[in-house]
Structures are given as structure tokens and as C-alpha cells.
Amino acid sequence: MSNRRGNYGFDALGAFAGLIVGAVVLLTLTGVSFAAGALPAAVSFLLVGVYTLASAISYAYTTRRGRFRVWADELDLQGGEHVLDLGSGNGVVLTRAALRLPDGRVVGVASAAAAPANAAAEGVADRSGFVSADLRELPFDDEVFDVVVSSQALRELGSAECRAQAVREAYRVAKLGGRLLIADVRHSVDYESVLRGLGAADVRRRDLGWRYWYGGPWSATWMVEAYKRSAQPVR
């Protein structure tokens, strides 16, 4: 992914910094304990310190490389679709989609300047658009988008009902046969339940694997995939 031209930074930089600081403190305590002859404590600090350092490395890989590769695999686009990205953030998913849409367009629901700036840097501003909107009340007609995606954005909403309403809105604006992809580390079971309740077809929830771990398997990202029911789902 060295050909990326945008500036995507780190997801939740404070959490990553906390892991780095924690690893440094624990490894320092390891050295102090060894010097003091407290071998059991030193071994304990060493094990936890190495574990924390490994978590930081996992986190860095996901945010700098892994998430790009996962979305490159997930965005199975033909090139002419109309795509909606819910909560574009710094534009990771939006730009990956736009790069695969020579004849299509992606619209991002974004409140910050990072996503538009990265779309321009990646050379896809001409096939990208942005709106500032509440994810629970999207300013679009019914059945507009071929694909609706979201990465780690719905979890920022304040309650389970708010998240459920955002999923219902995503389903509403998807075309018949359209595809929904919602990635989240926390609430994927709830999203799956809402989509099943809406009558979505081919609903699946799956672990996206080690490339999308924010520190380790306890913070794995799960994908909920579904299609808006029609006579023949569009693939």
C-alpha cells in the first residue's frame, strides 16, 4: 500500500499511544526488577510488557496497512456503482471505493475535512461527494445506492436505539438487491439482528481476521454483510 497519497493517520491515536507508553513502563520495570534481584516480578513485567508491545504492533499494522487491505478485498465493485460511506472519517473506505469506480460515484457522510482532502490527494475528488448529516436521518431518497458501507462509525452513536436507527436508514437508502457492509469492533451482533428484522437477505456476520485487530483478538473487527431483499440479489 506504499502508493497511498492521502494522509490517513492513526485510528484513536490516544489508544495507540497508551499501548506504547504501557509497554515502555513495563519493560522499564522489568530492568529495574532484574537489577534489584526480584526475578519473579521481573519475569512477570517482561511477559506483560512483551504482550503490550505486541498489541501496539498489531494496532499500528491495522491502522496503517491492514484495514486498507481488508477493504480492498471487501469492496467487490464492478466500476459503475453508486456507493454510500456512512461516517467517512479520514476517508479510508471512501477512497478505496472511489479508486474502483471509474464510472461510478461514492458519497461520504463526513463532518471533518480529512476525507475530502484525502479524496483530492488520491485523485478521486471527481467521483466523490460529501454531505454532513445525522446517520440516523439520511438526506437521501429510498433505494438510491447500490452499496452502503460503514467502518467503525456507527459505534460512535450514543445508544443501541441510535445505532439501530442508523442501520435502518442504511437499509432504506439501499437499492433492491443492494449490498450493505458494516464493520465494527463492538456491536456487530446488534446490527445483524436489526438487518434480519428488516427482512434482509443473505445476512452474515464474520470476523475480518488478524489484519483488522486493534491490538489483539479481543478487539477484532467484525463485518456484517447483507443484501436488500429482491427477487435476485445484485452481486
PDB file of C-alpha atoms in Angstrom, residues 2-231:
ATOM      1  CA  SER A   2       3.016   2.289  -0.392  1.00  0.00           C
ATOM      2  CA  ASN A   3       1.322   4.081  -3.302  1.00  0.00           C
ATOM      3  CA  ARG A   4      -1.208   5.775  -0.999  1.00  0.00           C
ATOM      4  CA  ARG A   5      -1.088   9.531  -1.381  1.00  0.00           C
ATOM      5  CA  GLY A   6      -3.528  10.564   1.331  1.00  0.00           C
ATOM      6  CA  ASN A   7      -2.727  11.301   4.968  1.00  0.00           C
ATOM      7  CA  TYR A   8      -4.790   8.778   6.969  1.00  0.00           C
ATOM      8  CA  GLY A   9      -3.081   8.987  10.346  1.00  0.00           C
ATOM      9  CA  PHE A  10      -3.958   6.577  13.160  1.00  0.00           C
ATOM     10  CA  ASP A  11      -7.364   5.471  14.355  1.00  0.00           C
ATOM     11  CA  ALA A  12      -7.760   6.547  18.003  1.00  0.00           C
ATOM     12  CA  LEU A  13      -4.187   7.766  18.368  1.00  0.00           C
ATOM     13  CA  GLY A  14      -4.629   8.076  22.132  1.00  0.00           C
ATOM     14  CA  ALA A  15      -5.270   4.335  22.487  1.00  0.00           C
ATOM     15  CA  PHE A  16      -2.179   3.501  20.442  1.00  0.00           C
ATOM     16  CA  ALA A  17      -0.081   5.931  22.459  1.00  0.00           C
ATOM     17  CA  GLY A  18      -1.378   4.316  25.655  1.00  0.00           C
ATOM     18  CA  LEU A  19      -0.156   0.912  24.484  1.00  0.00           C
ATOM     19  CA  ILE A  20       3.288   2.299  23.647  1.00  0.00           C
ATOM     20  CA  VAL A  21       3.609   4.063  26.993  1.00  0.00           C
ATOM     21  CA  GLY A  22       2.402   0.969  28.812  1.00  0.00           C
ATOM     22  CA  ALA A  23       4.970  -1.214  27.050  1.00  0.00           C
ATOM     23  CA  VAL A  24       7.797   1.210  27.841  1.00  0.00           C
ATOM     24  CA  VAL A  25       6.812   1.400  31.526  1.00  0.00           C
ATOM     25  CA  LEU A  26       6.512  -2.377  31.871  1.00  0.00           C
ATOM     26  CA  LEU A  27       9.831  -3.065  30.161  1.00  0.00           C
ATOM     27  CA  THR A  28      11.494  -0.430  32.314  1.00  0.00           C
ATOM     28  CA  LEU A  29      10.097  -2.127  35.413  1.00  0.00           C
ATOM     29  CA  THR A  30      11.495  -5.386  34.059  1.00  0.00           C
ATOM     30  CA  GLY A  31      15.005  -3.940  34.035  1.00  0.00           C
ATOM     31  CA  VAL A  32      14.617  -2.389  37.472  1.00  0.00           C
ATOM     32  CA  SER A  33      13.329  -5.662  38.922  1.00  0.00           C
ATOM     33  CA  PHE A  34      16.164  -7.677  37.399  1.00  0.00           C
ATOM     34  CA  ALA A  35      18.691  -5.186  38.791  1.00  0.00           C
ATOM     35  CA  ALA A  36      17.101  -5.461  42.233  1.00  0.00           C
ATOM     36  CA  GLY A  37      17.197  -9.266  42.116  1.00  0.00           C
ATOM     37  CA  ALA A  38      13.396  -9.580  42.109  1.00  0.00           C
ATOM     38  CA  LEU A  39      13.315 -12.260  39.428  1.00  0.00           C
ATOM     39  CA  PRO A  40       9.629 -13.336  39.731  1.00  0.00           C
ATOM     40  CA  ALA A  41       8.497  -9.715  39.394  1.00  0.00           C
ATOM     41  CA  ALA A  42      10.925  -9.145  36.524  1.00  0.00           C
ATOM     42  CA  VAL A  43       9.604 -12.144  34.616  1.00  0.00           C
ATOM     43  CA  SER A  44       6.019 -11.009  35.181  1.00  0.00           C
ATOM     44  CA  PHE A  45       6.763  -7.474  33.994  1.00  0.00           C
ATOM     45  CA  LEU A  46       8.629  -8.858  30.974  1.00  0.00           C
ATOM     46  CA  LEU A  47       5.772 -11.094  29.884  1.00  0.00           C
ATOM     47  CA  VAL A  48       3.153  -8.387  30.233  1.00  0.00           C
ATOM     48  CA  GLY A  49       5.463  -5.818  28.625  1.00  0.00           C
ATOM     49  CA  VAL A  50       6.105  -8.003  25.569  1.00  0.00           C
ATOM     50  CA  TYR A  51       2.381  -8.714  25.320  1.00  0.00           C
ATOM     51  CA  THR A  52       1.591  -4.990  25.442  1.00  0.00           C
ATOM     52  CA  LEU A  53       4.263  -4.225  22.853  1.00  0.00           C
ATOM     53  CA  ALA A  54       2.828  -6.916  20.561  1.00  0.00           C
ATOM     54  CA  SER A  55      -0.604  -5.320  20.982  1.00  0.00           C
ATOM     55  CA  ALA A  56       0.835  -1.948  19.952  1.00  0.00           C
ATOM     56  CA  ILE A  57       2.429  -3.505  16.871  1.00  0.00           C
ATOM     57  CA  SER A  58      -0.894  -5.136  15.959  1.00  0.00           C
ATOM     58  CA  TYR A  59      -2.681  -1.822  16.398  1.00  0.00           C
ATOM     59  CA  ALA A  60      -0.146   0.011  14.230  1.00  0.00           C
ATOM     60  CA  TYR A  61      -0.368  -2.599  11.491  1.00  0.00           C
ATOM     61  CA  THR A  62      -4.163  -2.455  11.384  1.00  0.00           C
ATOM     62  CA  THR A  63      -4.396   1.308  11.227  1.00  0.00           C
ATOM     63  CA  ARG A  64      -1.530   1.823   8.772  1.00  0.00           C
ATOM     64  CA  ARG A  65      -1.905  -1.179   6.483  1.00  0.00           C
ATOM     65  CA  GLY A  66      -4.311  -3.937   7.499  1.00  0.00           C
ATOM     66  CA  ARG A  67      -7.583  -2.047   7.229  1.00  0.00           C
ATOM     67  CA  PHE A  68      -6.677  -0.870   3.718  1.00  0.00           C
ATOM     68  CA  ARG A  69      -6.019  -4.434   2.601  1.00  0.00           C
ATOM     69  CA  VAL A  70      -9.202  -5.755   4.167  1.00  0.00           C
ATOM     70  CA  TRP A  71     -11.378  -3.152   2.492  1.00  0.00           C
ATOM     71  CA  ALA A  72      -9.610  -3.728  -0.817  1.00  0.00           C
ATOM     72  CA  ASP A  73     -10.792  -7.334  -0.554  1.00  0.00           C
ATOM     73  CA  GLU A  74     -14.296  -6.465   0.632  1.00  0.00           C
ATOM     74  CA  LEU A  75     -15.120  -3.812  -1.962  1.00  0.00           C
ATOM     75  CA  ASP A  76     -16.078  -6.102  -4.817  1.00  0.00           C
ATOM     76  CA  LEU A  77     -17.184  -3.373  -7.214  1.00  0.00           C
ATOM     77  CA  GLN A  78     -17.799  -3.503 -10.953  1.00  0.00           C
ATOM     78  CA  GLY A  79     -16.906   0.142 -11.557  1.00  0.00           C
ATOM     79  CA  GLY A  80     -20.208   1.880 -12.129  1.00  0.00           C
ATOM     80  CA  GLU A  81     -21.948   1.640  -8.764  1.00  0.00           C
ATOM     81  CA  HIS A  82     -23.341   4.405  -6.599  1.00  0.00           C
ATOM     82  CA  VAL A  83     -21.800   3.887  -3.144  1.00  0.00           C
ATOM     83  CA  LEU A  84     -22.586   5.467   0.228  1.00  0.00           C
ATOM     84  CA  ASP A  85     -19.982   5.581   3.017  1.00  0.00           C
ATOM     85  CA  LEU A  86     -21.536   6.209   6.425  1.00  0.00           C
ATOM     86  CA  GLY A  87     -19.114   8.122   8.630  1.00  0.00           C
ATOM     87  CA  SER A  88     -16.209   8.674   6.281  1.00  0.00           C
ATOM     88  CA  GLY A  89     -13.736   9.861   8.915  1.00  0.00           C
ATOM     89  CA  ASN A  90     -10.377  10.218   7.199  1.00  0.00           C
ATOM     90  CA  GLY A  91     -11.671   8.562   4.030  1.00  0.00           C
ATOM     91  CA  VAL A  92     -10.031   5.127   4.143  1.00  0.00           C
ATOM     92  CA  VAL A  93     -13.073   3.270   2.802  1.00  0.00           C
ATOM     93  CA  LEU A  94     -14.318   6.111   0.631  1.00  0.00           C
ATOM     94  CA  THR A  95     -11.069   6.474  -1.296  1.00  0.00           C
ATOM     95  CA  ARG A  96     -10.636   2.691  -1.649  1.00  0.00           C
ATOM     96  CA  ALA A  97     -14.133   2.574  -3.152  1.00  0.00           C
ATOM     97  CA  ALA A  98     -13.634   5.596  -5.407  1.00  0.00           C
ATOM     98  CA  LEU A  99     -10.441   4.125  -6.854  1.00  0.00           C
ATOM     99  CA  ARG A 100     -12.580   1.205  -8.076  1.00  0.00           C
ATOM    100  CA  LEU A 101     -15.333   3.371  -9.575  1.00  0.00           C
ATOM    101  CA  PRO A 102     -14.141   4.821 -12.894  1.00  0.00           C
ATOM    102  CA  ASP A 103     -17.758   5.154 -13.980  1.00  0.00           C
ATOM    103  CA  GLY A 104     -19.446   5.393 -10.587  1.00  0.00           C
ATOM    104  CA  ARG A 105     -19.558   7.685  -7.582  1.00  0.00           C
ATOM    105  CA  VAL A 106     -19.165   7.443  -3.822  1.00  0.00           C
ATOM    106  CA  VAL A 107     -20.857   9.765  -1.356  1.00  0.00           C
ATOM    107  CA  GLY A 108     -19.415  10.109   2.136  1.00  0.00           C
ATOM    108  CA  VAL A 109     -21.275  11.274   5.197  1.00  0.00           C
ATOM    109  CA  ALA A 110     -18.462  13.257   6.798  1.00  0.00           C
ATOM    110  CA  SER A 111     -18.208  16.153   9.224  1.00  0.00           C
ATOM    111  CA  ALA A 112     -14.433  16.731   9.006  1.00  0.00           C
ATOM    112  CA  ALA A 113     -12.128  17.905   6.227  1.00  0.00           C
ATOM    113  CA  ALA A 114      -9.863  14.834   6.264  1.00  0.00           C
ATOM    114  CA  ALA A 115     -11.929  12.692   3.883  1.00  0.00           C
ATOM    115  CA  PRO A 116     -12.338  15.366   1.165  1.00  0.00           C
ATOM    116  CA  ALA A 117      -8.630  16.218   1.431  1.00  0.00           C
ATOM    117  CA  ASN A 118      -7.637  12.582   1.009  1.00  0.00           C
ATOM    118  CA  ALA A 119     -10.036  12.132  -1.900  1.00  0.00           C
ATOM    119  CA  ALA A 120      -8.298  15.044  -3.613  1.00  0.00           C
ATOM    120  CA  ALA A 121      -4.846  13.647  -2.788  1.00  0.00           C
ATOM    121  CA  GLU A 122      -5.789  10.245  -4.222  1.00  0.00           C
ATOM    122  CA  GLY A 123      -7.096  11.824  -7.426  1.00  0.00           C
ATOM    123  CA  VAL A 124     -10.708  10.718  -6.925  1.00  0.00           C
ATOM    124  CA  ALA A 125     -12.360  14.024  -5.984  1.00  0.00           C
ATOM    125  CA  ASP A 126     -14.240  13.994  -9.293  1.00  0.00           C
ATOM    126  CA  ARG A 127     -16.074  10.789  -8.347  1.00  0.00           C
ATOM    127  CA  SER A 128     -16.554  11.625  -4.649  1.00  0.00           C
ATOM    128  CA  GLY A 129     -19.117  13.747  -2.871  1.00  0.00           C
ATOM    129  CA  PHE A 130     -19.693  14.650   0.758  1.00  0.00           C
ATOM    130  CA  VAL A 131     -22.605  15.604   2.954  1.00  0.00           C
ATOM    131  CA  SER A 132     -22.801  16.476   6.621  1.00  0.00           C
ATOM    132  CA  ALA A 133     -25.750  14.596   8.105  1.00  0.00           C
ATOM    133  CA  ASP A 134     -27.064  12.630  11.048  1.00  0.00           C
ATOM    134  CA  LEU A 135     -26.569   8.912  10.345  1.00  0.00           C
ATOM    135  CA  ARG A 136     -29.992   8.331  11.894  1.00  0.00           C
ATOM    136  CA  GLU A 137     -31.722  10.596   9.369  1.00  0.00           C
ATOM    137  CA  LEU A 138     -30.011  10.478   5.996  1.00  0.00           C
ATOM    138  CA  PRO A 139     -30.892  13.164   3.429  1.00  0.00           C
ATOM    139  CA  PHE A 140     -31.455  10.694   0.590  1.00  0.00           C
ATOM    140  CA  ASP A 141     -34.487   9.162  -1.081  1.00  0.00           C
ATOM    141  CA  ASP A 142     -35.315   5.490  -0.702  1.00  0.00           C
ATOM    142  CA  GLU A 143     -33.346   2.953  -2.757  1.00  0.00           C
ATOM    143  CA  VAL A 144     -30.609   5.205  -4.121  1.00  0.00           C
ATOM    144  CA  PHE A 145     -27.333   3.331  -3.520  1.00  0.00           C
ATOM    145  CA  ASP A 146     -26.013   0.073  -4.941  1.00  0.00           C
ATOM    146  CA  VAL A 147     -23.675  -0.398  -1.964  1.00  0.00           C
ATOM    147  CA  VAL A 148     -23.769   1.069   1.553  1.00  0.00           C
ATOM    148  CA  VAL A 149     -20.644   0.740   3.706  1.00  0.00           C
ATOM    149  CA  SER A 150     -19.575   1.820   7.164  1.00  0.00           C
ATOM    150  CA  SER A 151     -16.341   1.277   9.084  1.00  0.00           C
ATOM    151  CA  GLN A 152     -16.241   1.838  12.856  1.00  0.00           C
ATOM    152  CA  ALA A 153     -18.636   4.802  12.630  1.00  0.00           C
ATOM    153  CA  LEU A 154     -21.948   3.526  13.999  1.00  0.00           C
ATOM    154  CA  ARG A 155     -20.376   2.607  17.344  1.00  0.00           C
ATOM    155  CA  GLU A 156     -19.875   6.336  17.991  1.00  0.00           C
ATOM    156  CA  LEU A 157     -23.638   6.854  18.206  1.00  0.00           C
ATOM    157  CA  GLY A 158     -24.933   7.262  21.712  1.00  0.00           C
ATOM    158  CA  SER A 159     -27.228   4.297  22.283  1.00  0.00           C
ATOM    159  CA  ALA A 160     -28.347   0.943  20.927  1.00  0.00           C
ATOM    160  CA  GLU A 161     -31.503   2.533  19.525  1.00  0.00           C
ATOM    161  CA  CYS A 162     -29.463   5.231  17.750  1.00  0.00           C
ATOM    162  CA  ARG A 163     -27.293   2.562  16.160  1.00  0.00           C
ATOM    163  CA  ALA A 164     -30.349   0.534  15.175  1.00  0.00           C
ATOM    164  CA  GLN A 165     -31.914   3.588  13.563  1.00  0.00           C
ATOM    165  CA  ALA A 166     -28.715   4.203  11.583  1.00  0.00           C
ATOM    166  CA  VAL A 167     -28.831   0.610  10.302  1.00  0.00           C
ATOM    167  CA  ARG A 168     -32.489   1.051   9.341  1.00  0.00           C
ATOM    168  CA  GLU A 169     -31.567   4.210   7.432  1.00  0.00           C
ATOM    169  CA  ALA A 170     -28.724   2.414   5.663  1.00  0.00           C
ATOM    170  CA  TYR A 171     -31.182  -0.290   4.607  1.00  0.00           C
ATOM    171  CA  ARG A 172     -33.763   2.266   3.482  1.00  0.00           C
ATOM    172  CA  VAL A 173     -31.402   4.058   1.078  1.00  0.00           C
ATOM    173  CA  ALA A 174     -30.002   0.829  -0.407  1.00  0.00           C
ATOM    174  CA  LYS A 175     -31.447  -0.277  -3.727  1.00  0.00           C
ATOM    175  CA  LEU A 176     -33.353  -3.538  -4.009  1.00  0.00           C
ATOM    176  CA  GLY A 177     -30.653  -6.170  -4.243  1.00  0.00           C
ATOM    177  CA  GLY A 178     -28.107  -3.667  -2.945  1.00  0.00           C
ATOM    178  CA  ARG A 179     -25.293  -4.702  -0.636  1.00  0.00           C
ATOM    179  CA  LEU A 180     -24.610  -3.472   2.906  1.00  0.00           C
ATOM    180  CA  LEU A 181     -21.226  -3.830   4.645  1.00  0.00           C
ATOM    181  CA  ILE A 182     -20.899  -2.668   8.261  1.00  0.00           C
ATOM    182  CA  ALA A 183     -17.569  -3.167  10.073  1.00  0.00           C
ATOM    183  CA  ASP A 184     -17.395  -2.713  13.843  1.00  0.00           C
ATOM    184  CA  VAL A 185     -15.454  -3.971  16.853  1.00  0.00           C
ATOM    185  CA  ARG A 186     -18.350  -3.834  19.305  1.00  0.00           C
ATOM    186  CA  HIS A 187     -21.916  -4.031  18.073  1.00  0.00           C
ATOM    187  CA  SER A 188     -21.962  -6.376  15.082  1.00  0.00           C
ATOM    188  CA  VAL A 189     -24.395  -8.807  16.740  1.00  0.00           C
ATOM    189  CA  ASP A 190     -26.895  -5.967  17.135  1.00  0.00           C
ATOM    190  CA  TYR A 191     -26.520  -4.884  13.504  1.00  0.00           C
ATOM    191  CA  GLU A 192     -27.076  -8.445  12.350  1.00  0.00           C
ATOM    192  CA  SER A 193     -30.249  -8.652  14.427  1.00  0.00           C
ATOM    193  CA  VAL A 194     -31.634  -5.387  13.038  1.00  0.00           C
ATOM    194  CA  LEU A 195     -30.980  -6.420   9.448  1.00  0.00           C
ATOM    195  CA  ARG A 196     -32.623  -9.789   9.957  1.00  0.00           C
ATOM    196  CA  GLY A 197     -35.615  -7.994  11.449  1.00  0.00           C
ATOM    197  CA  LEU A 198     -35.822  -5.798   8.369  1.00  0.00           C
ATOM    198  CA  GLY A 199     -36.008  -8.882   6.157  1.00  0.00           C
ATOM    199  CA  ALA A 200     -32.546  -8.531   4.627  1.00  0.00           C
ATOM    200  CA  ALA A 201     -31.252 -11.421   2.547  1.00  0.00           C
ATOM    201  CA  ASP A 202     -28.013 -13.393   2.972  1.00  0.00           C
ATOM    202  CA  VAL A 203     -27.175 -11.785   6.318  1.00  0.00           C
ATOM    203  CA  ARG A 204     -23.729 -12.851   7.528  1.00  0.00           C
ATOM    204  CA  ARG A 205     -21.507 -11.811  10.410  1.00  0.00           C
ATOM    205  CA  ARG A 206     -17.830 -12.712  10.170  1.00  0.00           C
ATOM    206  CA  ASP A 207     -14.509 -11.967  11.825  1.00  0.00           C
ATOM    207  CA  LEU A 208     -12.275  -9.993   9.455  1.00  0.00           C
ATOM    208  CA  GLY A 209      -9.159 -11.599  10.891  1.00  0.00           C
ATOM    209  CA  TRP A 210      -5.832 -10.509  12.309  1.00  0.00           C
ATOM    210  CA  ARG A 211      -5.326  -7.739   9.751  1.00  0.00           C
ATOM    211  CA  TYR A 212      -8.151  -5.818  11.449  1.00  0.00           C
ATOM    212  CA  TRP A 213      -7.232  -6.361  15.105  1.00  0.00           C
ATOM    213  CA  TYR A 214      -6.854  -3.155  17.090  1.00  0.00           C
ATOM    214  CA  GLY A 215      -4.301  -4.672  19.444  1.00  0.00           C
ATOM    215  CA  GLY A 216      -5.328  -8.338  19.500  1.00  0.00           C
ATOM    216  CA  PRO A 217      -8.188 -10.795  19.035  1.00  0.00           C
ATOM    217  CA  TRP A 218     -10.136  -9.233  21.914  1.00  0.00           C
ATOM    218  CA  SER A 219     -10.570  -6.149  19.704  1.00  0.00           C
ATOM    219  CA  ALA A 220     -11.256  -7.909  16.418  1.00  0.00           C
ATOM    220  CA  THR A 221     -13.315  -6.153  13.779  1.00  0.00           C
ATOM    221  CA  TRP A 222     -16.421  -7.985  12.594  1.00  0.00           C
ATOM    222  CA  MET A 223     -18.181  -7.468   9.306  1.00  0.00           C
ATOM    223  CA  VAL A 224     -21.941  -7.653   8.920  1.00  0.00           C
ATOM    224  CA  GLU A 225     -22.904  -8.208   5.295  1.00  0.00           C
ATOM    225  CA  ALA A 226     -26.438  -8.259   3.907  1.00  0.00           C
ATOM    226  CA  TYR A 227     -28.463  -7.612   0.769  1.00  0.00           C
ATOM    227  CA  LYS A 228     -31.679  -5.680   0.484  1.00  0.00           C
ATOM    228  CA  ARG A 229     -34.165  -8.331  -0.428  1.00  0.00           C
ATOM    229  CA  SER A 230     -35.333  -8.551  -4.018  1.00  0.00           C
ATOM    230  CA  ALA A 231     -36.125 -11.298  -6.468  1.00  0.00           C
TER     231      ALA A 231
END
